């Protein structure tokens, strides 16, 4: 038996050797870098879809905190011991407070029994043991009323997880804040507001935040989710979408001016994803804009990313109403764009720069890019785009404008848009690819023959869909991630024309999503990166500064023998970075020759992301089932002999001496 095994392994070794000799080496031309890789090459696409903002990264735990949802008590429930012990009225004061018209007026008589309101949060509230929670409310007492509020967090059995008391004094609106510690961890907690005493009390902006938000900011963001973004080392942050920019109708489009200033002045609106898909209805999905444009700029700054806001161009979503603003009525939309640039970059004494300063940021946000329209198509887009372009370039010639080719990466609409944008000498053009994994493999050479005199590419939304577009069965499985990695080698190889790339969408709440696949999944307490996340991270964290030629028999690797590859050089770290994707179920023995006059370190770092099966995924129970594994490998002089694992994405880093 042992003899047979030895014979088998000798034959195997011999075969491997013969195969290795038959397969032509890959040659990397190290000393002649081809083109610069833009610092913005790999970035983030953020949209409030799947509870990404409200119920997600925006750490507010109370749903419908200001009673402005279409149904004012959505998320709330009244509990009265006796019908007469308490009641609630929704009062509308829109004539004096347009952005925040409603508040709740509670009348109680403690002698007749108890009365409380409970809030269910976003599919429950995620509460952690020993963490401090900050409750706040705007309140005022009715005349001759004596009502105090007892705030209580409870788990799903009703057990108290923490409580505090607030005693509002007087009939003028004031903000009250109290902080308390949670005694246990629970993922589906709710908040009770007990009204104690006699009389009436008005309440509004009922809010609960964990104190450990990102950078401990009040009204802040969920730390674990921001950390996952930070770890990507993104070159840019695109916000706020996506179709959310467009709105189902113009009336519900994203209007950045309504998302800044004090949070009670931010006029809430419906989230267009709430009833978009009948298979995933989310009628309780609204936008409070607690995460508004100021916070987006701040987030971009925190994570070292260039801000890339996308603005409505006078068109509502063409998959929905497709409303447009008449061309002679476009001025307010164009003015919004000009004012946004001033808000981001203007001096502190300018109208909008002053507002930025008052919000806490006197230094400019250094905005360089601005997107006009999201997924628009047809002549109506270009008629509007040119009006924006003319006005913006006249005042801010250095702002780089992003335009788009619509929802598909090919077909008549795409071709028309592409021709129009060439004619208009567009700068940076957003292309979207939501396709099956096979498309990504077939299109790894998409930009190899691209017209170098044309516009630059922003691969602004892409994801391999294991089933069909917008199908709820799409999975973030290894097949999708691997095919994206193969495609991304093509993006990197063409970094002379591809300037920005972002996977989409970014986030999904496990119980509140509408669209799958998504880069990061979370629930009320946990979060994890998908295999697709790790692919993005490996590209972004190993970006390099220049593209290198990496050829086999004079051709880029776009699937020969199942391999896809690209190479970069990092002039600062003095590193050669090779990325190799094997989409087959067999190892690939491959020698890689580094053509260079410089000496190389004998030891290199090999990071491998792989899975034996294409249908494997990461989960809450096994969040790092597929994650990068780092090894040291020895170079043979200026040659690397790699056994590229089946179904793998490898990054080999070699230091120059
Ligand atoms: O990423 C989800 C959606 O896909 C985006 O909002 C839209 O731009 C595209 O259709």
XYZ file of C-alpha atoms and ligand atoms in Angstrom:
667
model
C 0.000 0.000 0.000
C 2.756 2.429 1.062
C 4.730 1.516 -2.069
C 1.680 2.291 -4.227
C 1.226 5.661 -2.530
C 4.873 6.560 -3.125
C 4.539 5.587 -6.794
C 1.387 7.696 -7.129
C 3.028 10.731 -5.577
C 6.135 10.395 -7.766
C 3.928 10.230 -10.863
C 1.927 13.191 -9.576
C 5.061 15.242 -8.937
C 6.341 14.348 -12.389
C 3.038 15.305 -14.002
C 2.957 18.587 -12.128
C 6.461 19.320 -13.327
C 5.572 18.545 -16.922
C 2.408 20.665 -16.719
C 4.408 23.472 -15.150
C 6.798 23.354 -18.074
C 3.991 23.228 -20.619
C 2.183 26.240 -19.205
C 3.821 29.404 -20.342
C 5.104 31.682 -17.580
C 3.386 34.919 -16.760
C 5.764 37.819 -17.206
C 5.475 40.998 -15.165
C 7.267 44.001 -16.482
C 8.209 45.680 -13.228
C 10.530 48.426 -14.335
C 8.120 50.098 -16.737
C 4.995 51.065 -14.823
C 2.176 51.659 -17.297
C -0.183 54.140 -15.704
C -1.009 55.689 -12.367
C -3.737 54.097 -10.272
C -6.006 56.825 -8.954
C -6.191 57.122 -5.149
C -9.960 56.954 -5.704
C -9.793 53.605 -7.510
C -11.721 51.483 -4.964
C -14.483 53.150 -2.989
C -17.849 52.789 -1.312
C -21.396 53.211 -2.617
C -23.768 54.189 0.203
C -27.526 54.211 -0.182
C -30.299 54.090 2.394
C -31.687 50.786 1.109
C -32.112 47.625 3.262
C -32.216 49.794 6.460
C -28.696 50.994 5.693
C -29.212 54.407 7.332
C -32.361 54.485 9.502
C -32.313 51.178 11.362
C -28.678 50.648 10.347
C -25.556 52.781 10.480
C -27.511 55.706 11.965
C -27.576 54.517 15.563
C -31.009 55.908 16.540
C -33.010 53.108 18.180
C -36.450 54.731 18.218
C -38.527 54.293 15.073
C -40.780 57.196 14.068
C -39.363 59.393 16.816
C -41.266 62.496 15.756
C -44.580 60.877 14.749
C -44.121 61.974 11.114
C -44.586 58.579 9.425
C -47.711 58.489 7.221
C -49.392 56.674 10.093
C -48.291 58.789 13.058
C -48.225 55.902 15.519
C -46.393 53.421 13.335
C -43.780 51.786 15.565
C -45.640 52.927 18.687
C -48.247 51.200 20.825
C -50.428 52.619 23.608
C -51.034 50.653 26.808
C -53.707 51.996 29.169
C -54.725 50.089 32.282
C -58.202 51.615 31.958
C -59.568 53.544 28.978
C -59.693 56.694 31.120
C -56.201 56.399 32.592
C -54.555 57.915 29.519
C -55.027 58.981 25.911
C -53.031 60.422 23.073
C -53.662 63.070 20.423
C -51.469 63.778 17.408
C -51.272 67.547 17.018
C -50.219 69.202 13.754
C -48.561 72.648 13.928
C -47.358 72.816 10.315
C -48.134 76.531 10.073
C -45.354 77.245 12.585
C -43.099 74.232 12.079
C -43.139 72.986 8.501
C -40.318 70.463 8.710
C -41.516 68.857 11.939
C -45.272 69.440 12.128
C -46.493 66.678 14.444
C -46.104 65.987 18.128
C -47.945 63.742 20.587
C -50.119 65.187 23.368
C -50.618 62.705 26.173
C -53.309 63.215 28.802
C -53.184 61.047 31.904
C -54.757 60.559 35.239
C -52.502 58.417 37.385
C -55.263 57.937 39.934
C -57.278 55.997 37.366
C -54.468 53.638 36.408
C -51.257 53.389 34.450
C -50.554 54.509 30.906
C -47.490 54.000 28.758
C -46.307 54.108 25.166
C -43.917 51.535 23.777
C -41.671 51.804 20.767
C -40.587 48.667 18.938
C -37.448 50.057 17.297
C -36.253 48.759 13.973
C -37.218 45.072 14.196
C -36.465 45.464 17.907
C -33.647 47.394 19.570
C -30.178 45.881 19.981
C -29.102 46.506 23.576
C -25.772 45.555 25.132
C -25.050 44.786 28.753
C -23.141 47.530 30.596
C -23.420 50.010 27.773
C -24.667 53.527 28.476
C -27.777 54.690 26.616
C -28.742 58.282 26.074
C -32.446 59.036 26.030
C -33.661 62.446 24.938
C -37.035 64.040 24.311
C -38.506 67.441 23.542
C -41.329 68.057 26.007
C -43.558 70.652 27.607
C -46.218 70.358 30.322
C -49.800 71.525 29.909
C -50.953 74.212 32.340
C -51.444 72.894 35.903
C -50.044 69.533 34.790
C -47.572 67.457 36.752
C -46.392 64.627 34.582
C -43.088 62.843 34.756
C -41.691 60.351 32.268
C -40.238 57.040 33.336
C -38.137 55.625 30.548
C -37.653 51.879 30.566
C -35.905 49.437 28.273
C -37.373 45.932 28.364
C -36.542 42.622 26.722
C -39.135 40.590 24.821
C -40.377 38.979 28.045
C -40.900 42.362 29.681
C -37.827 42.165 31.935
C -36.343 45.603 32.639
C -32.934 46.232 31.077
C -32.519 49.761 32.411
C -34.541 52.816 33.301
C -34.416 56.516 34.163
C -36.793 59.338 35.080
C -37.289 62.728 33.461
C -39.361 65.469 35.074
C -40.189 68.137 32.468
C -40.889 71.515 34.057
C -42.982 74.241 32.497
C -45.054 74.881 29.416
C -42.229 75.797 27.042
C -40.654 73.187 24.756
C -37.297 72.056 26.122
C -34.957 69.210 25.356
C -34.388 66.738 28.206
C -31.595 64.189 28.284
C -30.893 61.314 30.610
C -28.367 58.516 30.447
C -28.577 55.022 31.936
C -26.756 51.701 31.824
C -28.188 48.491 30.383
C -28.109 45.472 32.670
C -28.271 42.821 29.969
C -27.834 42.138 26.270
C -30.890 41.668 24.098
C -31.409 41.930 20.334
C -35.146 42.612 20.362
C -35.658 45.047 23.200
C -38.275 47.790 23.206
C -38.632 51.146 24.896
C -41.472 52.003 27.278
C -42.395 55.554 28.170
C -44.459 55.574 31.371
C -46.440 58.732 32.034
C -46.844 59.348 35.765
C -48.918 62.088 37.458
C -51.936 64.066 36.283
C -52.467 66.394 33.321
C -51.181 66.722 29.766
C -47.693 66.603 28.375
C -46.482 67.188 24.807
C -43.616 65.103 23.499
C -41.611 65.074 20.287
C -38.209 63.836 18.988
C -38.216 60.841 21.321
C -34.755 59.398 20.905
C -32.469 56.681 22.249
C -28.842 56.205 21.230
C -26.046 54.023 22.529
C -23.297 56.291 23.859
C -20.525 54.380 22.118
C -21.367 55.677 18.657
C -18.538 56.174 16.177
C -16.172 58.694 17.819
C -18.782 58.922 20.617
C -20.715 61.545 18.710
C -24.245 62.304 19.901
C -26.744 61.595 17.100
C -23.963 59.400 15.760
C -23.281 56.259 13.773
C -22.976 52.600 14.715
C -19.296 51.953 15.476
C -19.084 48.360 14.218
C -20.498 49.338 10.831
C -18.243 52.364 10.411
C -15.287 50.192 11.401
C -16.080 47.760 8.592
C -16.059 50.709 6.187
C -12.820 52.093 7.599
C -11.141 48.708 7.150
C -11.883 48.890 3.450
C -9.579 51.961 3.216
C -11.930 53.379 0.608
C -10.772 55.970 -1.889
C -14.189 57.632 -2.062
C -17.639 57.583 -0.525
C -20.537 57.954 -2.943
C -23.782 59.106 -1.309
C -26.759 59.152 -0.879
C -27.428 56.574 -3.660
C -28.729 55.161 -5.928
C -32.344 55.527 -6.925
C -33.039 57.235 -3.606
C -31.552 60.351 -5.188
C -34.303 60.275 -7.798
C -37.332 59.438 -5.664
C -40.328 57.555 -6.963
C -41.728 60.949 -7.866
C -39.976 64.315 -7.827
C -41.744 65.259 -4.647
C -39.937 62.504 -2.734
C -36.529 62.987 -4.355
C -33.510 63.449 -2.113
C -33.103 67.152 -1.279
C -29.856 67.739 0.558
C -30.900 71.074 2.042
C -33.607 69.291 4.024
C -30.993 67.008 5.585
C -28.791 69.557 7.353
C -29.075 71.764 10.433
C -30.583 70.659 13.717
C -32.207 67.253 13.470
C -35.718 68.456 14.257
C -35.499 70.794 11.269
C -34.716 67.981 8.824
C -37.912 67.264 6.984
C -38.506 63.546 6.954
C -39.735 61.765 3.861
C -40.714 58.281 2.776
C -37.984 55.842 1.770
C -38.636 54.908 -1.853
C -37.584 51.299 -1.177
C -40.434 50.729 1.301
C -42.884 49.210 -1.150
C -40.704 48.837 -4.232
C -40.589 45.048 -4.156
C -43.787 43.145 -3.356
C -41.672 40.211 -2.222
C -40.001 42.364 0.458
C -42.468 45.006 1.596
C -41.135 47.412 4.245
C -43.952 49.913 4.807
C -42.256 51.296 7.928
C -39.238 52.566 5.993
C -38.820 56.365 6.075
C -35.872 58.754 5.935
C -35.390 60.884 9.029
C -32.125 62.288 7.649
C -30.419 62.011 11.026
C -27.666 60.847 8.703
C -27.744 63.849 6.383
C -25.311 65.538 4.042
C -23.175 67.044 6.815
C -22.755 63.605 8.384
C -21.969 62.025 5.008
C -19.176 64.552 4.463
C -17.975 63.945 8.003
C -18.017 60.177 7.484
C -16.031 60.520 4.261
C -13.482 62.602 6.120
C -13.318 60.127 9.027
C -12.594 57.157 6.792
C -10.184 59.008 4.508
C -12.442 58.888 1.451
C -13.155 61.584 -1.147
C -16.796 62.647 -0.838
C -18.853 62.007 -3.979
C -22.405 63.336 -3.621
C -24.901 62.479 -6.362
C -27.703 64.993 -6.967
C -31.102 64.778 -8.561
C -30.994 66.211 -12.096
C -34.684 67.086 -12.378
C -35.804 63.522 -13.083
C -37.640 61.019 -10.883
C -36.858 57.312 -11.131
C -37.562 56.117 -14.657
C -38.535 52.681 -13.354
C -41.343 54.453 -11.418
C -43.088 57.701 -12.405
C -40.289 58.993 -14.690
C -41.465 62.555 -13.960
C -39.218 65.319 -15.221
C -38.992 68.998 -14.413
C -39.593 71.241 -17.400
C -36.300 72.602 -18.706
C -37.275 76.184 -17.926
C -38.031 75.186 -14.325
C -34.718 73.504 -13.626
C -33.087 76.482 -11.911
C -33.769 75.424 -8.284
C -32.171 72.038 -8.973
C -29.102 73.658 -10.495
C -28.982 76.104 -7.610
C -28.981 73.153 -5.194
C -25.836 71.879 -6.912
C -24.087 75.251 -6.754
C -25.096 75.707 -3.121
C -23.863 72.241 -2.234
C -20.400 73.091 -3.519
C -20.488 76.219 -1.383
C -21.713 74.215 1.611
C -18.789 71.816 1.211
C -16.014 74.161 0.168
C -17.160 77.743 0.693
C -15.544 80.196 3.126
C -17.019 80.444 6.584
C -18.618 83.788 5.762
C -20.430 82.523 2.667
C -24.132 81.684 3.086
C -23.717 77.902 2.959
C -20.156 77.776 4.299
C -21.510 79.554 7.372
C -24.080 76.804 7.929
C -21.358 74.169 7.642
C -19.328 76.128 10.188
C -22.268 76.432 12.565
C -22.723 72.692 12.348
C -19.164 72.269 13.591
C -16.869 72.170 10.566
C -15.230 75.455 9.675
C -12.634 73.829 7.400
C -13.845 73.017 3.895
C -14.681 69.395 3.100
C -12.546 69.641 -0.070
C -15.260 68.425 -2.407
C -13.769 67.549 -5.816
C -16.440 65.351 -7.450
C -20.139 65.838 -8.021
C -22.585 63.443 -9.688
C -25.518 64.742 -11.753
C -28.321 62.188 -11.867
C -28.179 58.524 -10.992
C -29.537 55.875 -13.343
C -31.042 58.154 -15.992
C -31.545 57.426 -19.639
C -32.843 58.926 -22.863
C -32.449 62.413 -24.387
C -34.264 63.975 -21.417
C -31.205 63.230 -19.258
C -28.696 64.879 -21.543
C -30.893 67.947 -22.073
C -30.810 68.460 -18.327
C -27.224 67.396 -17.745
C -25.827 70.077 -20.072
C -27.650 72.803 -18.146
C -26.056 71.643 -14.889
C -22.676 71.295 -16.525
C -22.732 74.813 -17.951
C -23.708 76.432 -14.654
C -21.334 74.403 -12.473
C -18.322 74.701 -14.727
C -18.877 78.458 -15.075
C -18.617 78.924 -11.322
C -16.498 75.951 -10.257
C -14.377 74.839 -13.223
C -12.316 72.422 -11.118
C -15.208 70.305 -9.892
C -15.122 66.951 -11.700
C -18.598 66.055 -12.916
C -19.911 62.504 -12.877
C -22.595 61.619 -15.402
C -24.154 58.202 -16.121
C -25.109 55.677 -18.781
C -28.222 54.316 -17.028
C -29.022 50.943 -15.520
C -27.430 48.570 -18.061
C -23.848 48.034 -19.157
C -24.928 47.381 -22.754
C -27.883 47.653 -25.137
C -29.505 50.537 -26.983
C -29.948 52.857 -24.002
C -26.347 52.339 -22.955
C -25.036 52.886 -26.490
C -27.069 56.052 -26.930
C -25.887 57.421 -23.572
C -22.304 56.520 -24.276
C -22.327 58.311 -27.648
C -23.971 61.378 -26.125
C -21.446 61.533 -23.328
C -18.540 61.226 -25.734
C -20.007 64.041 -27.796
C -20.324 66.146 -24.646
C -16.728 65.366 -23.589
C -17.975 63.995 -20.280
C -15.307 63.611 -17.623
C -16.232 60.637 -15.459
C -19.080 58.321 -16.408
C -20.939 55.996 -14.085
C -21.643 52.492 -15.446
C -23.753 49.888 -13.622
C -23.309 46.150 -13.922
C -25.722 43.886 -12.093
C -25.251 40.636 -13.944
C -24.758 36.900 -13.423
C -21.285 35.655 -12.424
C -20.601 34.420 -15.977
C -21.003 37.965 -17.298
C -18.240 39.145 -14.992
C -15.875 36.462 -16.290
C -16.762 37.167 -19.910
C -16.256 40.887 -19.396
C -12.921 40.899 -17.587
C -11.484 42.363 -20.788
C -14.237 45.022 -21.057
C -11.797 47.938 -21.004
C -8.756 46.324 -22.657
C -9.766 47.781 -26.011
C -11.448 50.912 -24.633
C -10.967 54.161 -26.560
C -8.248 55.938 -24.573
C -9.486 59.325 -25.846
C -12.953 58.823 -24.399
C -14.325 59.636 -20.940
C -12.991 58.003 -17.770
C -14.965 55.222 -16.145
C -16.673 55.161 -12.767
C -17.783 51.559 -12.233
C -20.308 52.990 -9.808
C -22.561 50.010 -9.046
C -21.743 46.387 -9.593
C -22.436 43.003 -8.062
C -22.653 39.488 -9.451
C -26.211 38.230 -9.001
C -26.315 34.498 -8.445
C -29.910 34.284 -9.694
C -31.451 37.255 -11.462
C -31.450 40.990 -11.000
C -33.512 42.025 -7.942
C -34.247 38.361 -7.172
C -34.637 37.743 -3.425
C -32.760 34.437 -3.802
C -29.503 36.142 -4.837
C -26.726 35.105 -2.480
C -23.432 36.623 -1.463
C -21.820 33.308 -2.261
C -18.261 32.528 -3.210
C -19.119 32.177 -6.886
C -20.341 35.768 -7.014
C -17.327 37.086 -5.099
C -14.840 35.121 -7.192
C -16.333 36.341 -10.458
C -16.192 39.924 -9.173
C -12.511 39.419 -8.303
C -11.839 38.152 -11.838
C -13.640 41.179 -13.298
C -11.812 43.567 -10.986
C -8.428 42.422 -12.316
C -9.679 43.895 -15.603
C -10.627 47.148 -13.889
C -7.209 47.369 -12.270
C -5.350 46.518 -15.470
C -7.161 49.444 -17.099
C -6.639 51.936 -14.292
C -5.478 54.474 -16.866
C -9.177 54.838 -17.821
C -11.025 53.323 -14.845
C -10.813 55.914 -12.066
C -13.410 54.771 -9.523
C -15.201 51.523 -8.669
C -17.767 50.584 -6.038
C -19.763 47.454 -5.224
C -23.492 48.018 -4.594
C -25.463 48.042 -2.430
C -23.349 48.350 0.684
C -25.480 47.321 3.669
C -28.426 45.056 4.485
C -30.311 44.482 7.723
C -31.031 40.747 8.026
C -34.641 41.474 8.963
C -35.257 44.678 7.008
C -33.710 44.208 3.578
C -35.298 44.719 0.161
C -32.388 43.922 -2.171
C -29.807 41.196 -2.199
C -26.817 40.649 -2.605
C -25.163 43.290 -0.409
C -21.605 43.826 0.760
C -22.170 43.868 4.543
C -24.963 42.200 6.505
C -25.981 43.199 10.001
C -28.729 42.777 12.567
C -29.403 44.781 15.690
C -26.233 43.592 17.430
C -23.885 41.995 14.935
C -22.387 42.606 11.513
C -20.160 40.739 9.092
C -18.427 41.135 5.769
C -19.466 38.828 2.937
C -16.895 37.059 0.742
C -17.557 39.932 -1.676
C -16.499 42.343 1.093
C -13.170 40.556 1.447
C -12.625 40.720 -2.314
C -13.200 44.484 -2.175
C -10.941 44.788 0.830
C -8.102 42.855 -0.776
C -8.191 45.057 -3.868
C -8.499 48.270 -1.919
C -5.895 47.439 0.717
C -3.470 46.308 -1.986
C -4.115 49.045 -4.483
C -0.623 50.174 -5.420
C 0.176 53.375 -7.237
C 0.870 52.141 -10.784
C -0.338 49.409 -13.131
C 2.217 46.909 -14.405
C 2.057 44.787 -17.523
C 1.327 41.183 -16.595
C 1.211 39.021 -19.696
C 1.211 35.395 -20.748
C 2.424 34.912 -24.284
C 2.028 38.631 -24.787
C -1.612 38.742 -23.627
C -3.316 39.837 -20.397
C -4.827 37.022 -18.354
C -8.549 37.132 -18.986
C -9.476 33.514 -18.397
C -6.738 31.464 -20.124
C -6.508 28.195 -18.272
C -9.129 29.597 -15.874
C -6.849 32.370 -14.633
C -7.437 36.109 -14.415
C -4.679 38.435 -13.223
C -3.402 41.964 -12.835
C -0.314 43.576 -11.361
C 0.428 46.813 -9.583
C 3.422 48.535 -8.094
C 3.410 50.608 -4.958
C 6.059 53.260 -5.355
C 5.828 54.303 -1.691
C 5.992 50.857 -0.108
C 8.310 49.617 -2.910
C 6.184 46.573 -3.459
C 5.062 44.569 -6.449
C 1.481 43.385 -5.988
C 0.155 40.514 -8.094
C -3.488 39.477 -8.078
C -4.402 36.081 -9.489
C -7.864 34.531 -9.644
C -8.416 30.855 -10.416
C -12.053 30.181 -11.290
C -11.587 26.452 -11.907
C -11.935 23.568 -9.472
C -8.310 22.477 -10.088
C -5.065 23.962 -8.825
C -3.101 25.856 -11.464
C 0.668 25.541 -11.378
C 2.017 28.764 -12.660
C 5.402 30.393 -12.756
C 5.523 34.156 -12.682
C 8.649 35.908 -13.850
C 9.367 39.403 -12.589
C 11.364 41.327 -15.143
C 13.319 43.864 -13.155
C 16.846 45.152 -12.732
C 16.233 45.653 -9.008
C 16.847 43.088 -6.289
C 13.845 41.470 -4.662
C 13.305 40.232 -1.151
C 13.502 36.408 -0.975
C 10.362 36.226 1.134
C 6.982 37.327 -0.177
C 3.511 37.532 1.365
C 0.708 35.516 -0.143
C -2.866 36.288 0.897
C -5.420 33.741 -0.245
C -9.180 33.993 -0.215
C -10.771 30.722 -1.232
C -13.498 28.191 -0.693
C -13.825 24.622 -1.877
C -17.405 25.225 -2.916
C -18.867 28.024 -4.950
C -22.136 28.116 -3.011
C -20.534 28.811 0.369
C -21.348 32.025 2.227
C -20.491 33.869 5.433
C -23.238 33.987 8.069
C -23.926 35.483 11.495
C -22.989 32.110 13.012
C -19.839 31.760 10.920
C -18.989 35.321 9.872
C -15.436 34.509 8.794
C -16.127 31.231 7.056
C -14.506 32.722 3.963
C -11.796 35.193 4.899
C -8.250 35.952 3.792
C -5.443 33.717 4.977
C -1.905 35.140 4.988
C 1.215 33.023 4.370
C 4.886 33.617 3.671
C 6.324 32.179 0.464
C 9.859 31.979 -0.838
C 10.783 33.497 -4.165
C 13.109 31.693 -6.544
C 15.198 34.724 -7.394
C 12.953 36.782 -9.635
C 10.487 33.991 -10.119
C 7.491 32.818 -8.123
C 6.293 29.245 -8.588
C 2.684 29.265 -7.506
C 0.208 26.513 -7.094
C -2.891 28.655 -7.450
C -5.574 26.956 -5.364
C -8.894 25.942 -6.942
C -11.589 28.617 -6.691
C -9.234 31.152 -5.192
C -8.212 34.775 -5.259
C -4.544 35.300 -4.334
C -2.585 38.459 -3.685
C 1.187 38.091 -3.792
C 3.270 40.969 -2.470
C 6.981 41.113 -3.173
C 9.178 43.774 -1.684
C 11.902 45.469 -3.718
C 15.196 45.790 -1.955
O -28.072 49.364 -5.682
C -29.458 49.301 -5.711
C -30.037 50.096 -6.866
O -29.614 49.581 -8.079
C -29.606 51.522 -6.934
O -30.354 52.345 -6.129
C -29.835 51.882 -8.358
O -28.989 52.898 -8.802
C -29.672 50.571 -9.077
O -30.752 50.310 -9.880
